[in-house]
mmCIF file of C-alpha atoms in Angstrom:
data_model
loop_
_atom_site.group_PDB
_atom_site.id
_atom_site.type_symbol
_atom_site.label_atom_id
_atom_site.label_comp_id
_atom_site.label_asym_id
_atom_site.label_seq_id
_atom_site.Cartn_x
_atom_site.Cartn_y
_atom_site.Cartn_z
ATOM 1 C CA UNK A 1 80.621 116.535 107.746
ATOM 2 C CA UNK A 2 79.468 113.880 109.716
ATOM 3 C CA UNK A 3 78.874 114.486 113.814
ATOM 4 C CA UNK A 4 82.023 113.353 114.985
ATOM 5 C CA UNK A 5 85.208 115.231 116.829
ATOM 6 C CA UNK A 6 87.307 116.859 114.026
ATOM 7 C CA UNK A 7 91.191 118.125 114.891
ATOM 8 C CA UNK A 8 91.744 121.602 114.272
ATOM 9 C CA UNK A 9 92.855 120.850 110.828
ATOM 10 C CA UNK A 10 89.280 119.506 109.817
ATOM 11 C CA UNK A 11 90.709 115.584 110.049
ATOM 12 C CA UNK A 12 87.851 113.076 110.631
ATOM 13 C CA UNK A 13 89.182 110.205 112.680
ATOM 14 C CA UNK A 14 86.201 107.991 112.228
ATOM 15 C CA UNK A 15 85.986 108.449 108.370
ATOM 16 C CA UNK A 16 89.843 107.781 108.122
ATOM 17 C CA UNK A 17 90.269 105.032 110.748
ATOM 18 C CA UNK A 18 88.121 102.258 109.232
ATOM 19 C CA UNK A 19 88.459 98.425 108.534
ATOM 20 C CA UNK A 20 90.103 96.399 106.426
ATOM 21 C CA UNK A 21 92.580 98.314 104.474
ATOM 22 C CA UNK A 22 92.603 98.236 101.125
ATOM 23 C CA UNK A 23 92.354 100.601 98.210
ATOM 24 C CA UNK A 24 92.054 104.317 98.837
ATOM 25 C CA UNK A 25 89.132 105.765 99.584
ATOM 26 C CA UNK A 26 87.992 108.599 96.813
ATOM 27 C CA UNK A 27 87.718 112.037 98.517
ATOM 28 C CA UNK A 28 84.164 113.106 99.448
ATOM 29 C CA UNK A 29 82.514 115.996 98.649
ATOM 30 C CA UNK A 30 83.559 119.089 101.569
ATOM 31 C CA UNK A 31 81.193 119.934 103.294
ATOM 32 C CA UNK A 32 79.146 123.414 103.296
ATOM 33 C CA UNK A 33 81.316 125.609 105.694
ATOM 34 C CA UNK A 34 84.396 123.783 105.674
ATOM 35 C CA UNK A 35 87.281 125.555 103.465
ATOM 36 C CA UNK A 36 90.489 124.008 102.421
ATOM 37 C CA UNK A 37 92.896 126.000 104.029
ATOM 38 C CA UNK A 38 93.098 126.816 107.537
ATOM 39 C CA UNK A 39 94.780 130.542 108.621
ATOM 40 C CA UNK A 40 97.948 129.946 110.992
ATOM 41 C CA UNK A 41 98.035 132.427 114.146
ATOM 42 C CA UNK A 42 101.656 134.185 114.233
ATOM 43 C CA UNK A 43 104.448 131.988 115.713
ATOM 44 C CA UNK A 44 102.442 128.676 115.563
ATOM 45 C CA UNK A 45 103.903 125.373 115.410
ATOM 46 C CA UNK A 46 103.074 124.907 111.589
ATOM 47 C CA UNK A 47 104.228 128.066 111.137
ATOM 48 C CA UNK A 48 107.952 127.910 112.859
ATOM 49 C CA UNK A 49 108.481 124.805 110.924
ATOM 50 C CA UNK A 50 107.724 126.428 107.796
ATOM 51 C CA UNK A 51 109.735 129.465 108.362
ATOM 52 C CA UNK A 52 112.714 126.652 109.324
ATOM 53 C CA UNK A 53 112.469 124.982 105.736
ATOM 54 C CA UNK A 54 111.705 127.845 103.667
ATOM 55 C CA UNK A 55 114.870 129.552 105.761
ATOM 56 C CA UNK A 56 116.971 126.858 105.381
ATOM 57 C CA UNK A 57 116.401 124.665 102.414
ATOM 58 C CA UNK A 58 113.710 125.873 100.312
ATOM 59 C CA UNK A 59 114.513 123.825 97.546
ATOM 60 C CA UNK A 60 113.185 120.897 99.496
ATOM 61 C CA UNK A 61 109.410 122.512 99.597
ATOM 62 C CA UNK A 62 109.670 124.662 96.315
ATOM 63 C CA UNK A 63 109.487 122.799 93.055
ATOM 64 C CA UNK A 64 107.785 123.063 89.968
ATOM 65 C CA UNK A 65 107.928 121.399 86.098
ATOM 66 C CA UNK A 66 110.459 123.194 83.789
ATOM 67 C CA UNK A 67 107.952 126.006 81.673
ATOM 68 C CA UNK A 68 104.792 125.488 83.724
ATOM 69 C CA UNK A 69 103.167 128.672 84.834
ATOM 70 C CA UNK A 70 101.341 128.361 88.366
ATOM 71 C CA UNK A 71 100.382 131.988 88.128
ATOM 72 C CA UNK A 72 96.798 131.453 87.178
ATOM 73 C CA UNK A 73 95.861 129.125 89.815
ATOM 74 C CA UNK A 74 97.960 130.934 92.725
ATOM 75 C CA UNK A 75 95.770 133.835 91.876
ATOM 76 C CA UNK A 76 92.477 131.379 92.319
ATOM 77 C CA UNK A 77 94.224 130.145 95.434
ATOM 78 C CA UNK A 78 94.398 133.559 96.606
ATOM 79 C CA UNK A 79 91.066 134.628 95.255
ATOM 80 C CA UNK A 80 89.394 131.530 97.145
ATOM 81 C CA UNK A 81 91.528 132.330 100.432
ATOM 82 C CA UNK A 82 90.363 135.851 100.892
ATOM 83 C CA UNK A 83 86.775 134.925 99.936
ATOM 84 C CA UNK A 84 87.143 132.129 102.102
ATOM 85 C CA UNK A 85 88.939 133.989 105.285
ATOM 86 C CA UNK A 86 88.291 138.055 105.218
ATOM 87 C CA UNK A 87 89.979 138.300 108.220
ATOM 88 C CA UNK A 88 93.674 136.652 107.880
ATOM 89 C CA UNK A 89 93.992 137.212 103.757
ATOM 90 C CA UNK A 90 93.463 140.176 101.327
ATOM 91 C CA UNK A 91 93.675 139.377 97.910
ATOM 92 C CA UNK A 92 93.212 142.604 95.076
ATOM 93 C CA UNK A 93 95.044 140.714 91.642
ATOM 94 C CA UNK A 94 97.904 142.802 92.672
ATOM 95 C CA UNK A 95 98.872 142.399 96.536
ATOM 96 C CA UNK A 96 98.561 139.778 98.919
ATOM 97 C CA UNK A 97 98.477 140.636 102.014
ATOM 98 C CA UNK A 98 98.675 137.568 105.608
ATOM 99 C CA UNK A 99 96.302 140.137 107.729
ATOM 100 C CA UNK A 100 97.595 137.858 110.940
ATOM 101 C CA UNK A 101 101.222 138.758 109.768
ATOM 102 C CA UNK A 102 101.683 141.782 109.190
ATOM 103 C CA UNK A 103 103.018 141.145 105.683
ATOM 104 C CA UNK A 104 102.061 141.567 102.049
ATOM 105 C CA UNK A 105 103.524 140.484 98.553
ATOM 106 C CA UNK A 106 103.012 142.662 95.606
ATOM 107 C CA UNK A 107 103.114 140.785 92.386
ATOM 108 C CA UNK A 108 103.871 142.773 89.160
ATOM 109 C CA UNK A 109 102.482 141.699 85.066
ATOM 110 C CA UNK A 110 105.339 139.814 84.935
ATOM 111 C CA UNK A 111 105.025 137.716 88.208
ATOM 112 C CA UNK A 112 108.307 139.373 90.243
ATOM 113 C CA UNK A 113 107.260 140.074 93.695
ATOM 114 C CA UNK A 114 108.422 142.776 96.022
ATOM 115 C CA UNK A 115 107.778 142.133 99.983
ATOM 116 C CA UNK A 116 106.461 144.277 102.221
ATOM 117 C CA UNK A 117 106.467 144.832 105.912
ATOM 118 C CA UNK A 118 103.034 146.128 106.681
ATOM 119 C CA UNK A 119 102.223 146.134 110.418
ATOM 120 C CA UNK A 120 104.752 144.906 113.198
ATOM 121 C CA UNK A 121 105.330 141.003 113.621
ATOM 122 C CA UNK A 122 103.874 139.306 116.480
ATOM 123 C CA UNK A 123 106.251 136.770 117.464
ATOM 124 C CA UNK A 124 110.268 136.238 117.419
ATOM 125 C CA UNK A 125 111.989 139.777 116.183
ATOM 126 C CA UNK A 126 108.778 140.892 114.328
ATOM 127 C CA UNK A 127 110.448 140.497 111.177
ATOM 128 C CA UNK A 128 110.663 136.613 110.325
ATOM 129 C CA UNK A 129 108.149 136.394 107.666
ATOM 130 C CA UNK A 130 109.485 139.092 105.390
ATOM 131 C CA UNK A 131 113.130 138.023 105.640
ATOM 132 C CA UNK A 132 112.214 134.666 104.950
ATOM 133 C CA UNK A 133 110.027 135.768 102.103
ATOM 134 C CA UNK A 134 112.789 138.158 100.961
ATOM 135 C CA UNK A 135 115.536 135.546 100.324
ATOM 136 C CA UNK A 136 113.271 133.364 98.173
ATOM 137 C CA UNK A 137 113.708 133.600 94.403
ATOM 138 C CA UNK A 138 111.025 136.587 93.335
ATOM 139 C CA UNK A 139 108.549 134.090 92.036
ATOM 140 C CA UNK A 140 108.445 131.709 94.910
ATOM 141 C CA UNK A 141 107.392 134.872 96.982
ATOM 142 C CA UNK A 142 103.678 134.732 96.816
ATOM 143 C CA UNK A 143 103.733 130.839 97.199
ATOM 144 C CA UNK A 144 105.747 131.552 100.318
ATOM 145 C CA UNK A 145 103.398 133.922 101.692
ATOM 146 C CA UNK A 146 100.569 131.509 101.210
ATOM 147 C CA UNK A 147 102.997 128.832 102.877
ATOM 148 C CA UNK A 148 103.228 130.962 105.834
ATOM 149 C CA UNK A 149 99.711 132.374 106.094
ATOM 150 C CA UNK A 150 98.197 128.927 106.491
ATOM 151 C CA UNK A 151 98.820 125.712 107.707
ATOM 152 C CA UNK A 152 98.571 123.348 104.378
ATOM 153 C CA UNK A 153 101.036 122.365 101.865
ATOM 154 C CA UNK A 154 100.404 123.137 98.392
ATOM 155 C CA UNK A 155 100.407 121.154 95.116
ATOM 156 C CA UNK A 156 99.028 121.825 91.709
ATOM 157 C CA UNK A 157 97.881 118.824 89.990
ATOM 158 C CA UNK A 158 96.948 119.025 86.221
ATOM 159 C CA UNK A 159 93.435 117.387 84.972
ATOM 160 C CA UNK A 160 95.184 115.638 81.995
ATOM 161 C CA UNK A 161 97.217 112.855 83.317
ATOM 162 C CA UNK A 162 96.893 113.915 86.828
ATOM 163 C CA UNK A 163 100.128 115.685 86.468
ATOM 164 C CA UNK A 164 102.310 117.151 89.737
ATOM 165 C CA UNK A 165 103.178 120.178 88.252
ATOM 166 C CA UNK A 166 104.280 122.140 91.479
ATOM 167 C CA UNK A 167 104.958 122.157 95.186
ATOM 168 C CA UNK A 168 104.989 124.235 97.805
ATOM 169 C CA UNK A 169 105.086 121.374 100.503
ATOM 170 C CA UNK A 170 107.166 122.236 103.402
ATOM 171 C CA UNK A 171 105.821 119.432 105.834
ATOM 172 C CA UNK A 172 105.733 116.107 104.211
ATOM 173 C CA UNK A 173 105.293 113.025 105.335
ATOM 174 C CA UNK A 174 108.436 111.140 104.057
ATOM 175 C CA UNK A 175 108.488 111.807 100.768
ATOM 176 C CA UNK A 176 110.451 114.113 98.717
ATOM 177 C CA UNK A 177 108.427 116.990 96.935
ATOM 178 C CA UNK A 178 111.334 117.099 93.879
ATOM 179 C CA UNK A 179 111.014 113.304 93.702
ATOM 180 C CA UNK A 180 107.508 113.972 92.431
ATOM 181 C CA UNK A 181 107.439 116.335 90.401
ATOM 182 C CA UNK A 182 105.863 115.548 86.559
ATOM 183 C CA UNK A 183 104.752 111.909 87.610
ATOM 184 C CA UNK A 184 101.113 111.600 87.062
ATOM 185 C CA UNK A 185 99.490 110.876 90.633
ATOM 186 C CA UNK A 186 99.134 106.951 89.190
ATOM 187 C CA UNK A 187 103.311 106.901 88.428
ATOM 188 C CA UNK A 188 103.392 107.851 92.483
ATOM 189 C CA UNK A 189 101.424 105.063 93.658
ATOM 190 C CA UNK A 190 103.031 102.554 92.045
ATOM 191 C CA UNK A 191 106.168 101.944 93.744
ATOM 192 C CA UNK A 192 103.558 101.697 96.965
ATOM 193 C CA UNK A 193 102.319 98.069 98.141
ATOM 194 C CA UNK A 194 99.125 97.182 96.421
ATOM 195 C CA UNK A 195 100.029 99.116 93.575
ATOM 196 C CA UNK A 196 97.076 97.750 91.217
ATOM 197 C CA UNK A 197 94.496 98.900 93.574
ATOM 198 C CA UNK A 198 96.442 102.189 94.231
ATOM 199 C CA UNK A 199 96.875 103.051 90.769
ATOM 200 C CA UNK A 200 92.795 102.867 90.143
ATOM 201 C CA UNK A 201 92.327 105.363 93.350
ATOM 202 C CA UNK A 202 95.077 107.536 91.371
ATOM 203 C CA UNK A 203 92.763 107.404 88.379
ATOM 204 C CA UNK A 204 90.155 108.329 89.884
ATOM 205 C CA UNK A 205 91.350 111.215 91.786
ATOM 206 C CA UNK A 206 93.267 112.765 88.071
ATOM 207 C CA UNK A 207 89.112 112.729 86.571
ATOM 208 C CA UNK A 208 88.121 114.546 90.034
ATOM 209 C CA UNK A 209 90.386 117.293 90.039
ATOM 210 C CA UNK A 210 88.546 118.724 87.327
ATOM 211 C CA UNK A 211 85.650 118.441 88.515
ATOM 212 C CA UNK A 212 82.734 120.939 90.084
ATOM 213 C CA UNK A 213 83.276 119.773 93.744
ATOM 214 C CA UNK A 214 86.194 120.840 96.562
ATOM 215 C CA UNK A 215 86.617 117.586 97.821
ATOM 216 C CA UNK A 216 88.457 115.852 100.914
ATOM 217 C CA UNK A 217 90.068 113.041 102.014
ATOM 218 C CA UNK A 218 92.315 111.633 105.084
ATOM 219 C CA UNK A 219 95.170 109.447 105.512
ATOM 220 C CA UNK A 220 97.285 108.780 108.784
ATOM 221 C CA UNK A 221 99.850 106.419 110.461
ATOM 222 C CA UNK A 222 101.750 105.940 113.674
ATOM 223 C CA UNK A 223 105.024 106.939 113.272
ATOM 224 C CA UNK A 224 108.545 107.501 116.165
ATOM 225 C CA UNK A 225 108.665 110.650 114.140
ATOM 226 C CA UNK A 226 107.730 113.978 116.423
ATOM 227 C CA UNK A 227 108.092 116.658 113.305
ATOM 228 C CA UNK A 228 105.525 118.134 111.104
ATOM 229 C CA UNK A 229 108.672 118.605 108.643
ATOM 230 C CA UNK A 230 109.019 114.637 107.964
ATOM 231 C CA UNK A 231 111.069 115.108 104.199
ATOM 232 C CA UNK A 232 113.262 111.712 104.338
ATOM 233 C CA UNK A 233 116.774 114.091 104.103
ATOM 234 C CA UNK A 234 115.702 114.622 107.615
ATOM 235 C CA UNK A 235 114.244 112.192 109.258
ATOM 236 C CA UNK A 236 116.069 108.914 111.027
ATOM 237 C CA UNK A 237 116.321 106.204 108.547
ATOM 238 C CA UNK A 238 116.075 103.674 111.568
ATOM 239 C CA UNK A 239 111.935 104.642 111.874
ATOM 240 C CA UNK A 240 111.624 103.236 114.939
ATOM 241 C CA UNK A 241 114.132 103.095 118.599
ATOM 242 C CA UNK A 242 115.793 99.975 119.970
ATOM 243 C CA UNK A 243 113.731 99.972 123.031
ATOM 244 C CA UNK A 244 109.944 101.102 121.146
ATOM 245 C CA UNK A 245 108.640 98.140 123.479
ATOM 246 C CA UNK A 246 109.574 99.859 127.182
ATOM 247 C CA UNK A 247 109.255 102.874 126.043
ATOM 248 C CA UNK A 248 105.906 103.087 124.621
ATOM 249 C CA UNK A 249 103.727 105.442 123.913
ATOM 250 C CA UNK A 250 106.283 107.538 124.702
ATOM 251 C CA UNK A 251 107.974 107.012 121.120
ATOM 252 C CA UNK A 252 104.961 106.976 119.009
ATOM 253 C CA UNK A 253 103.250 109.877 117.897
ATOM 254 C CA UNK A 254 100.016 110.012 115.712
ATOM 255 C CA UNK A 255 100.451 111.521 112.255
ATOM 256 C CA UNK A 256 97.347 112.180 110.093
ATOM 257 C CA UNK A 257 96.467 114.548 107.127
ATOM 258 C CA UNK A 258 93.545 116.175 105.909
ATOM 259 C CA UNK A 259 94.333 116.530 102.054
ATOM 260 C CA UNK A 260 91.357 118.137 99.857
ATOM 261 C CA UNK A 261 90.932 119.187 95.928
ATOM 262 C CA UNK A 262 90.244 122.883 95.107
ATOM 263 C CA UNK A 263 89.035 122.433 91.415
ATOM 264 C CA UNK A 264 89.996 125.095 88.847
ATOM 265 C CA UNK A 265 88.166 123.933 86.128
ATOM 266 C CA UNK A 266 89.066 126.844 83.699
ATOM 267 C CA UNK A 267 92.217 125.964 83.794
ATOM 268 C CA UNK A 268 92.079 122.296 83.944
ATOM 269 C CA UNK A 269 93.819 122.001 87.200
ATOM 270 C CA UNK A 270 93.503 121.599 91.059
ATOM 271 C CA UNK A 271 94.813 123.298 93.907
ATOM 272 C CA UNK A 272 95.718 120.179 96.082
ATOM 273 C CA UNK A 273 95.807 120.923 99.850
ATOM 274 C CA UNK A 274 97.673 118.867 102.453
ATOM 275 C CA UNK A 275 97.169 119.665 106.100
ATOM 276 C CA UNK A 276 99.410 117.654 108.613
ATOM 277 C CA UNK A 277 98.949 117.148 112.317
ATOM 278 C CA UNK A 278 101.340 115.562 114.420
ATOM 279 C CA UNK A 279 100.362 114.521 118.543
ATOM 280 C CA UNK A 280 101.508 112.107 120.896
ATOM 281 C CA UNK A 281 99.691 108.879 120.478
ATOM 282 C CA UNK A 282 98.612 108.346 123.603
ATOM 283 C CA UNK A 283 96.818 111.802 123.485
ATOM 284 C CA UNK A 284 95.372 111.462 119.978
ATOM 285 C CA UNK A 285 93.742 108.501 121.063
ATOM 286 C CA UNK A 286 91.868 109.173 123.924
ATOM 287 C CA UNK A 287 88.646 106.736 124.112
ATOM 288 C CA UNK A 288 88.354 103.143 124.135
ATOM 289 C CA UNK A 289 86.202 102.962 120.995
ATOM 290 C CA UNK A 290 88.897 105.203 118.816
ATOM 291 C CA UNK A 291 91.487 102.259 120.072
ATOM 292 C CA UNK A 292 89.090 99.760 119.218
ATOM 293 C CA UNK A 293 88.695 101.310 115.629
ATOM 294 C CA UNK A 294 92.729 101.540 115.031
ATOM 295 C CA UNK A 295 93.389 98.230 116.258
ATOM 296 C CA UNK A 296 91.103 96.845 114.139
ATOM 297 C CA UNK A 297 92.338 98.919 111.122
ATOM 298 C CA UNK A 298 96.181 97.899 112.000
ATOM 299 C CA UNK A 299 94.953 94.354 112.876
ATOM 300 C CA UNK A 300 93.798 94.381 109.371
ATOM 301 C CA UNK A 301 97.248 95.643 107.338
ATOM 302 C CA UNK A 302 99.090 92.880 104.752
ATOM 303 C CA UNK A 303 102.373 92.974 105.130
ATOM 304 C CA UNK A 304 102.788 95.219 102.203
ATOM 305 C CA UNK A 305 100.957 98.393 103.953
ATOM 306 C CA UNK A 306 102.397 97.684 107.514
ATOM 307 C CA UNK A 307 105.777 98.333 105.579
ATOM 308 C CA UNK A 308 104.830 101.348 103.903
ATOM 309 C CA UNK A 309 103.943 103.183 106.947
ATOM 310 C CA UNK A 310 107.064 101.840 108.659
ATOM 311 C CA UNK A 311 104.806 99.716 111.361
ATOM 312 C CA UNK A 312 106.064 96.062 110.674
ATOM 313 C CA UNK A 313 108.680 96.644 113.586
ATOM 314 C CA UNK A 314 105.686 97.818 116.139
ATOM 315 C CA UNK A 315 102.945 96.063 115.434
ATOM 316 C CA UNK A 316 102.648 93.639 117.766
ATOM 317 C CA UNK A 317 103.619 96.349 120.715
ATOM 318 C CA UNK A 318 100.764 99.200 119.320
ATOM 319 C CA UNK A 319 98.083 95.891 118.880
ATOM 320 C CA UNK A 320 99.057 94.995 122.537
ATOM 321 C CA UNK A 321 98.804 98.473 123.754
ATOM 322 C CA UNK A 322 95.118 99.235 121.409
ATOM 323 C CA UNK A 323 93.775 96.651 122.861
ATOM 324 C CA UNK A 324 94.691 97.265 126.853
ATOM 325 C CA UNK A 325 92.892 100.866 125.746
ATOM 326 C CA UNK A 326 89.697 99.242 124.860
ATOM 327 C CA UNK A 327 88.988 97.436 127.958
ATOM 328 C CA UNK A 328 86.860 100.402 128.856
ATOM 329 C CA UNK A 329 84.555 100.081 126.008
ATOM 330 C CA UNK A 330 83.426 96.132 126.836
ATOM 331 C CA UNK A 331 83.388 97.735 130.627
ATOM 332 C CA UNK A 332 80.962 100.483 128.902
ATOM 333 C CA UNK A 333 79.016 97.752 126.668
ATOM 334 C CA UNK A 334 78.529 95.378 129.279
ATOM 335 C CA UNK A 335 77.355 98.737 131.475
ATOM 336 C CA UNK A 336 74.999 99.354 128.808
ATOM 337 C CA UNK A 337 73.368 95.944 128.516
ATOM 338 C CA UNK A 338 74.236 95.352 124.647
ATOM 339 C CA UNK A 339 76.593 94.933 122.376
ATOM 340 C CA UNK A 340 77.256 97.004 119.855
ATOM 341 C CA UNK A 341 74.979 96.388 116.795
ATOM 342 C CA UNK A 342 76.356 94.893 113.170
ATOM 343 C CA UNK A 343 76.073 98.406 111.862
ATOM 344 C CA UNK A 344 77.975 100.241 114.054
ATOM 345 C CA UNK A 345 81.176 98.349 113.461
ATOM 346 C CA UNK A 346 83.610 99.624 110.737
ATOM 347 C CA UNK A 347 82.024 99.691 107.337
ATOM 348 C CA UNK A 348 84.601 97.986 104.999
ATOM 349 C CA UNK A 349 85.765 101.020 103.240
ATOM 350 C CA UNK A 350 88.933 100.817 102.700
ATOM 351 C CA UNK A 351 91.716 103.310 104.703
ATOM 352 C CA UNK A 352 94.671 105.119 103.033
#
């Protein structure tokens, strides 16, 4: 991982935020240390908004392809998260257990699931994780633990095709987890602007989830949006207010991901992580030279990607306000008697 500030979620602004836009970047190899999922303390923010959709609509989050058995890689999920964090997840073949939570699932031969209540909650009436787990069809109930227990979304994505086979995606980031379900990850870019260019980052990720690596990428946008739960059912269809332009930053929060590949190569399929994080813009970017780097990358948007992250209607306000924010760096480059050399500016690869 390169020596830069990383959110708590493991999101690398400077490898995300780069200039000019273009064609995905392929995920990078993960790093020695870093894991893909990150364990949620009790009553977090990722972890309220879970409990809300998997309460309240869990067909939204919970899909998967009619016959397709996510058995075998839920148990190598849950095999890689207790390896991976001893201290918030047991995993035996039989029971999983959130350590944090207080709550365990114990899955039978036949993949039913009974819930049980294993130390006293920490937060709310102690109880919210195993009701919510207890309404869910039996065979969602493992997936819903997992949901709970840490902060990504969950996909299974098959190595032939690059099939979406199943979700457990409670947060997205206006899309629709049913919508998706089936399409090969090519069939999903294509409706997206630059869909030639899209479609060969799709086909490259389908011959990587296969492969020997975990690997990680990072996407992000500016959105009027405050949620982590962002499915389109629920979010304002007019993306941005009236008055964006006296009320900014105020209305503009910073939305990025951290998605990564878990590879299962015995089974030809990936465990595909997506971790969201969702701050007020104005505190996500906090130094001149991370406004310099996003105006740049915005600067840089056709027409076609400024509308698919819903920016077209703010882009001349967030370009006006980036670049009042990076006065301080010339005041810091002057200071320091150079200019920044050819090397340090953004690279050219291409931002999702």
């Amino acid at each position: 991982m390169p020596a830069t500030a990383l959110s708590p979620l493991g999101f690398d602004f400077d490898a995300a935020v780069v200039a000019p836009c273009g064609m995905p970047p392929a995920p990078r190899p993960m790093a020695g240390g870093a894991t893909p999922l990150t364990p949620l303390a009790p009553g977090s923010r990722h972890q309220r908004e879970k409990l809300a959709v998997l309460s309240a609509f869990p067909e939204l989050a919970l899909q998967g392809a009619a016959g397709f058995d996510p058995g075998p890689a839920l148990a190598a999920l849950a095999t890689h998260a207790a390896a991976d964090h001893p201290d918030a997840w047991g995993w035996d073949g039989r029971r999983a257990e959130a350590l944090w939570l207080g709550t365990a699932v114990d899955v039978d031969a036949h993949g039913q699931a009974e819930v049980v209540q294993t130390a006293p909650g920490r937060f709310g009436h102690g109880d919210e994780v195993a009701r919510c787990l207890r309404a869910l069809p039996p065979v969602w109930r493992l997936p819903g633990l997992l949901a709970l227990a840490f902060a990504e979304d969950l996909a299974i994505v098959e190595a032939d095709g690059g099939r979406i086979a199943w979700t457990a995606v409670a947060l997205p980031s206006h899309w629709s987890p049913q919508d998706q379900i089936g399409r090969s990850l090519a069939e999903v870019h294509v409706p997206r602007p630059d869909a030639e260019l899209r479609q060969h980052a799709a086909d490259v990720l389908a011959r990587l989830v296969a492969g020997p690596e975990r690997r990680e990428r990072f996407a992000w946008t500016v959105t009027g949006h405050p949620r982590l739960h962002a499915h389109p059912r629920h979010v304002d269809p007019q993306r941005w207010p009236a008055d964006a332009a006296s009320t900014w930053p105020g209305c503009a929060w910073w939305r990025s991901e951290r998605e990564s590949f878990l590879p299962l190569p015995s089974l030809q399929q990936a465990v595909f992580t997506i971790g969201v994080e969702v701050t007020p813009l104005d505190a996500a970017i906090a130094t001149p030279a991370q406004a310099a780097r996003l105006r740049d990358a915005v600067a840089s948007m056709t027409p076609a990607a400024l509308g698919d992250r819903a920016l077209a209607a703010v882009r001349d306000i967030l370009l006006t306000w980036l670049a009042a924010r990076t006065v301080g760096d010339a005041v810091e480059t002057a200071d320091a008697g150079a200019a920044a050399p050819a090397s340090a500016r953004p690279s050219g690869r291409p931002c999702r």
